[in-house]
XYZ file of C-alpha atoms in Angstrom:
388
model
C -8.334 8.594 -71.261
C -11.316 6.500 -72.390
C -11.807 3.011 -73.765
C -13.583 2.915 -77.121
C -13.807 -0.151 -79.381
C -11.569 0.004 -82.437
C -13.337 1.304 -85.523
C -16.209 2.941 -83.623
C -17.095 6.619 -83.830
C -19.042 7.254 -80.654
C -21.516 10.126 -80.880
C -23.805 9.010 -78.053
C -21.942 10.170 -74.953
C -24.899 12.465 -74.319
C -26.855 9.303 -73.486
C -24.189 7.043 -71.974
C -20.576 8.117 -71.665
C -17.834 5.614 -72.554
C -15.655 3.864 -70.006
C -12.769 5.892 -68.541
C -9.538 3.963 -69.055
C -8.819 3.947 -65.303
C -12.259 2.788 -64.219
C -11.553 -0.955 -64.126
C -8.597 -0.518 -61.775
C -10.474 2.028 -59.649
C -13.464 -0.278 -59.197
C -11.204 -3.313 -58.703
C -9.397 -1.523 -55.891
C -12.702 -0.558 -54.309
C -13.878 -4.175 -54.447
C -10.693 -5.934 -53.322
C -8.704 -3.414 -51.261
C -11.629 -1.654 -49.613
C -14.717 -3.879 -49.556
C -12.615 -7.047 -49.635
C -9.954 -6.199 -47.047
C -11.666 -3.582 -44.913
C -15.193 -4.986 -45.040
C -17.615 -2.746 -43.146
C -14.784 -0.684 -41.669
C -14.312 0.848 -45.136
C -17.180 3.232 -44.402
C -14.713 5.001 -42.124
C -11.264 3.841 -43.247
C -11.866 4.324 -46.989
C -14.047 7.397 -46.524
C -17.093 5.866 -48.152
C -19.539 7.916 -46.099
C -17.987 11.190 -47.243
C -17.883 10.403 -50.971
C -21.308 11.886 -51.846
C -20.157 15.307 -50.621
C -16.588 15.040 -51.920
C -17.717 14.038 -55.397
C -20.469 16.627 -55.190
C -17.872 19.370 -54.821
C -15.907 18.050 -57.792
C -19.031 18.150 -59.948
C -19.947 21.486 -58.398
C -16.858 23.060 -59.955
C -18.127 22.095 -63.403
C -21.564 23.646 -62.854
C -20.581 26.826 -61.040
C -21.831 25.748 -57.623
C -20.539 27.043 -54.318
C -18.469 24.537 -52.256
C -20.635 22.345 -50.052
C -23.847 22.770 -52.052
C -23.912 19.580 -54.160
C -24.393 16.012 -52.979
C -24.646 12.697 -54.866
C -26.847 9.667 -54.462
C -30.007 7.956 -55.692
C -31.361 8.495 -59.222
C -32.194 11.613 -61.188
C -35.930 10.958 -60.900
C -35.619 10.912 -57.117
C -33.577 14.123 -57.146
C -36.221 15.816 -59.323
C -38.869 14.754 -56.807
C -36.790 16.041 -53.890
C -36.068 19.409 -55.462
C -39.609 20.044 -56.661
C -41.151 18.982 -53.357
C -38.792 21.255 -51.429
C -39.472 24.182 -53.748
C -43.257 23.789 -53.482
C -42.974 23.638 -49.711
C -41.226 27.023 -49.776
C -44.131 28.537 -51.755
C -47.171 27.195 -49.864
C -49.483 29.962 -51.108
C -49.001 29.075 -54.804
C -50.235 26.064 -56.740
C -48.716 26.094 -60.230
C -45.641 24.229 -61.491
C -44.615 25.611 -64.877
C -42.603 23.507 -67.317
C -42.285 23.111 -71.069
C -43.314 20.502 -73.597
C -39.674 19.818 -74.454
C -38.864 18.690 -70.921
C -37.670 15.144 -70.383
C -40.802 13.071 -69.689
C -39.646 11.659 -66.355
C -39.465 15.187 -64.907
C -43.092 15.747 -65.859
C -44.075 12.298 -64.580
C -42.457 12.999 -61.213
C -44.256 16.340 -61.015
C -47.573 14.670 -61.787
C -46.967 12.016 -59.138
C -45.927 14.554 -56.508
C -48.964 16.733 -57.225
C -51.258 13.719 -56.959
C -49.665 12.681 -53.653
C -49.866 16.161 -52.155
C -53.564 16.411 -52.965
C -53.564 20.176 -52.501
C -54.908 21.275 -55.898
C -51.538 21.939 -57.475
C -51.366 22.186 -61.263
C -48.672 21.217 -63.750
C -48.783 23.760 -66.565
C -46.738 23.140 -69.730
C -46.087 25.507 -72.618
C -43.860 25.398 -75.688
C -40.190 26.053 -74.842
C -40.287 29.377 -76.677
C -43.266 30.484 -74.579
C -41.810 29.847 -71.121
C -40.705 33.393 -70.350
C -44.081 34.889 -71.230
C -45.840 32.228 -69.119
C -44.043 33.199 -65.885
C -46.901 34.895 -64.049
C -47.458 35.774 -60.365
C -49.330 32.507 -59.703
C -46.300 30.321 -60.503
C -44.811 28.516 -57.507
C -42.003 26.701 -59.288
C -40.489 26.875 -62.743
C -39.102 23.398 -63.556
C -36.976 23.154 -66.705
C -34.313 21.033 -68.342
C -31.685 23.528 -69.496
C -30.779 21.640 -72.686
C -33.605 19.905 -74.556
C -32.842 16.188 -74.781
C -34.228 15.892 -78.310
C -33.115 19.027 -80.143
C -30.352 20.414 -77.932
C -32.188 23.754 -77.611
C -30.777 25.668 -74.633
C -32.750 27.856 -72.250
C -31.273 31.152 -71.057
C -30.772 30.164 -67.414
C -29.889 33.542 -65.966
C -32.660 35.393 -67.778
C -35.367 32.913 -66.775
C -34.213 32.852 -63.155
C -34.375 36.637 -63.014
C -37.882 36.604 -64.500
C -39.058 33.843 -62.148
C -37.620 35.498 -59.045
C -39.209 38.819 -60.018
C -42.554 36.990 -60.108
C -41.885 35.359 -56.725
C -41.270 31.840 -58.077
C -38.448 29.391 -57.434
C -36.656 27.492 -60.204
C -35.588 23.830 -60.473
C -33.071 23.076 -63.243
C -32.378 19.645 -64.706
C -28.752 19.641 -65.907
C -28.721 16.134 -67.379
C -27.572 17.460 -70.766
C -25.594 20.390 -69.355
C -23.152 19.047 -66.768
C -19.896 18.296 -68.576
C -21.278 19.614 -71.875
C -21.615 23.375 -71.513
C -20.590 26.099 -69.099
C -23.046 26.405 -66.193
C -22.933 29.091 -63.499
C -25.450 28.179 -60.811
C -24.103 30.605 -58.230
C -23.681 33.457 -60.687
C -27.189 32.899 -62.044
C -28.696 32.926 -58.526
C -30.116 29.424 -59.035
C -32.345 27.838 -56.388
C -32.236 24.099 -57.127
C -30.504 21.967 -59.743
C -30.315 18.234 -60.365
C -28.499 16.072 -62.870
C -27.173 12.636 -63.739
C -23.558 11.508 -64.072
C -23.728 8.692 -66.626
C -23.896 10.933 -69.697
C -21.092 13.466 -70.228
C -19.603 12.687 -66.783
C -19.055 8.989 -67.633
C -19.974 7.249 -64.370
C -21.440 4.237 -66.155
C -24.989 2.900 -66.569
C -27.100 3.687 -63.530
C -24.526 6.117 -62.110
C -25.672 8.303 -59.192
C -27.448 11.604 -59.624
C -26.649 14.907 -57.931
C -28.646 17.715 -56.389
C -27.763 21.352 -55.722
C -29.501 23.641 -53.239
C -28.558 27.305 -52.981
C -26.981 28.052 -49.585
C -29.414 30.929 -48.949
C -32.322 28.467 -48.753
C -30.614 25.206 -47.758
C -31.397 25.487 -44.059
C -35.087 26.163 -44.785
C -35.594 23.149 -47.025
C -37.759 20.378 -45.580
C -36.954 17.101 -47.363
C -40.005 15.191 -48.576
C -37.846 12.051 -48.790
C -36.429 12.176 -45.301
C -34.047 9.242 -45.496
C -31.801 8.159 -42.668
C -28.618 9.514 -44.246
C -30.219 12.936 -44.474
C -30.721 12.897 -40.700
C -28.672 15.217 -38.521
C -27.141 12.189 -36.781
C -27.782 9.020 -38.814
C -26.105 6.686 -36.358
C -27.979 8.005 -33.361
C -30.893 6.015 -34.787
C -33.475 8.433 -33.447
C -37.074 7.526 -34.160
C -37.861 11.104 -35.160
C -36.338 12.884 -38.167
C -34.122 15.925 -37.757
C -32.717 17.298 -41.024
C -28.967 17.427 -41.471
C -27.130 20.672 -42.045
C -27.470 22.280 -45.457
C -27.082 19.989 -48.436
C -26.599 16.943 -46.173
C -30.360 16.831 -45.632
C -30.842 15.988 -49.312
C -29.165 12.622 -48.866
C -31.628 9.740 -48.767
C -30.320 6.172 -48.843
C -27.028 4.306 -48.784
C -24.715 5.663 -51.500
C -23.736 3.341 -54.393
C -20.055 2.993 -53.557
C -18.973 0.891 -56.548
C -20.659 3.281 -58.954
C -19.047 6.221 -57.166
C -15.663 4.569 -57.622
C -16.341 4.531 -61.364
C -17.309 8.196 -61.209
C -14.069 8.987 -59.374
C -12.089 7.597 -62.318
C -13.918 9.990 -64.613
C -13.613 12.958 -62.243
C -9.845 12.434 -62.154
C -10.019 13.479 -65.816
C -12.585 16.251 -65.345
C -10.549 17.823 -62.543
C -8.018 18.826 -65.211
C -10.585 20.318 -67.580
C -11.706 23.916 -68.076
C -15.353 24.058 -69.149
C -14.728 27.137 -71.310
C -12.289 25.071 -73.391
C -14.765 22.194 -73.599
C -17.504 24.526 -74.776
C -15.340 26.200 -77.411
C -14.275 22.855 -78.871
C -17.840 21.556 -78.745
C -18.997 24.454 -80.897
C -16.227 23.773 -83.413
C -17.216 20.108 -83.654
C -20.956 20.683 -83.921
C -20.589 23.469 -86.482
C -18.405 21.256 -88.661
C -20.901 18.403 -88.423
C -23.881 20.548 -89.396
C -22.007 21.958 -92.379
C -20.864 18.543 -93.591
C -24.241 16.820 -93.170
C -26.229 19.588 -94.822
C -23.847 19.504 -97.784
C -24.426 15.792 -98.444
C -27.845 14.958 -96.938
C -30.463 17.375 -98.333
C -33.384 15.260 -97.100
C -32.325 15.616 -93.448
C -33.747 18.645 -91.647
C -31.791 20.318 -88.874
C -33.817 20.083 -85.638
C -31.261 21.819 -83.416
C -30.946 25.611 -83.230
C -28.641 26.898 -85.956
C -27.007 29.359 -83.556
C -24.429 27.335 -81.554
C -24.919 29.605 -78.545
C -28.559 28.547 -78.419
C -27.880 24.814 -78.169
C -25.994 22.332 -76.034
C -23.372 19.845 -77.224
C -25.576 17.776 -79.497
C -26.940 18.017 -83.021
C -30.257 16.555 -84.107
C -31.727 16.031 -87.550
C -35.265 15.039 -88.516
C -36.299 12.416 -91.054
C -39.438 10.219 -91.247
C -37.168 7.148 -91.359
C -34.892 8.391 -88.599
C -34.861 5.094 -86.712
C -33.792 3.015 -89.713
C -31.182 5.576 -90.723
C -29.643 5.476 -87.252
C -29.553 1.674 -87.265
C -27.775 1.754 -90.624
C -25.242 4.200 -89.175
C -24.645 2.012 -86.136
C -24.077 -0.974 -88.436
C -21.323 1.077 -90.097
C -19.661 1.889 -86.749
C -21.112 5.358 -86.128
C -23.112 5.260 -82.901
C -25.708 7.923 -82.223
C -29.305 7.369 -81.166
C -32.925 7.967 -82.123
C -35.622 9.894 -80.285
C -39.270 9.610 -81.242
C -40.911 10.541 -83.411
C -38.276 11.299 -86.050
C -35.007 12.569 -84.555
C -31.485 11.334 -85.216
C -29.409 12.559 -82.287
C -25.633 12.998 -82.153
C -23.650 13.984 -79.064
C -20.259 15.697 -79.274
C -17.854 15.208 -76.404
C -14.502 16.982 -76.865
C -12.694 14.734 -74.404
C -12.683 11.983 -77.020
C -14.456 13.199 -80.196
C -12.086 14.465 -82.888
C -12.604 16.517 -86.023
C -11.633 13.410 -87.981
C -14.495 11.549 -86.278
C -16.868 14.320 -87.328
C -15.743 14.207 -90.951
C -15.850 10.416 -91.180
C -19.294 10.196 -89.530
C -20.731 12.774 -91.916
C -19.257 10.946 -94.904
C -20.819 7.634 -93.850
C -24.170 9.304 -93.190
C -24.003 10.869 -96.655
C -23.399 7.466 -98.260
C -26.308 5.926 -96.365
C -28.663 8.680 -97.465
C -27.432 8.822 -101.073
C -27.825 5.083 -101.653
C -30.852 4.514 -99.369
C -28.822 1.970 -97.401
C -31.213 2.382 -94.483
C -34.093 0.882 -96.477
C -33.723 -2.669 -95.177
C -36.047 -4.678 -92.961
C -33.476 -5.313 -90.237
C -32.951 -1.570 -89.765
C -36.682 -0.928 -89.326
C -37.289 -3.426 -86.527
C -37.538 -1.443 -83.312
C -35.442 -2.613 -80.367
C -36.541 -2.047 -76.772
C -33.961 0.732 -76.323
C -33.769 3.248 -79.166
């Protein structure tokens, strides 16, 4: 189903998913048969204009979204901005955005930038992840969280926090970057308001793949897009000079969709359409539990950074060590690819579509050898690259 180089154990699909085996042919056909032969008529003949909604529904099935509530396009940072701006607009009498210190930095950066642009005395308030529930007070406008912590894999209780936020009169924006395709998500059943996510991690759309946004149908017609792009207009090809929002989730479209990247995503979704997320989650827990057990048995100087309870974490395992960067580089040199997150975290992603129990055992064995013999303690492993 996926292309992986021979001899590589890939435990970094939580950062960039590998190439689906069918992606080259899918993109080739899009380039030659559609763009090449149809030229601009492919927007109609090949259905290019409808792909953001069609792919949105396919992703929606994986995250428990109602049909017609997810659309693709742009980047995750832009989708965070859209969702947060829309949520704040629906709570004009409140000024506080609550998040946690484990949130992915770009989400906090986008919140800071939006608050600065609005100039209406909003405040970004951050607390430790464990303190979020207690910090949901009646002055909160929006609770903005990443469900699965990108460093440790710690997982928030989505349904519980939504209930608490709604009881306090707040709306909630969820970042599903490390959830979609990794764990079971039930946006509709949890009464979610907004959710965003990327597709290049567990969903394997390739580097720079498009992001998605979800808006609950009960509020979709009241949302006023801050980024009112032409494809979010009610009638884009009427070319009106004034903006009229499209119906429902359509209004959250902004610019021209990345068709070639969406073709790559289609190749991956052809696989995901056959997958049950409950099965994925069950296998993920088996893999991560085995890895923790094996690493702790052979690497006593590594400290588990992820929650020990598998129900409290996503589909990744993280360990701490002061020389985490060098250790990860030594692993990569031995064909085990994970990644490093500052200041001291070795991060490993487990993706049941292509990660086997044999991979887990072999990776743990190699890590044990590196730690036992201090094979990481070499100058070339300590030189920081631009991307870690």
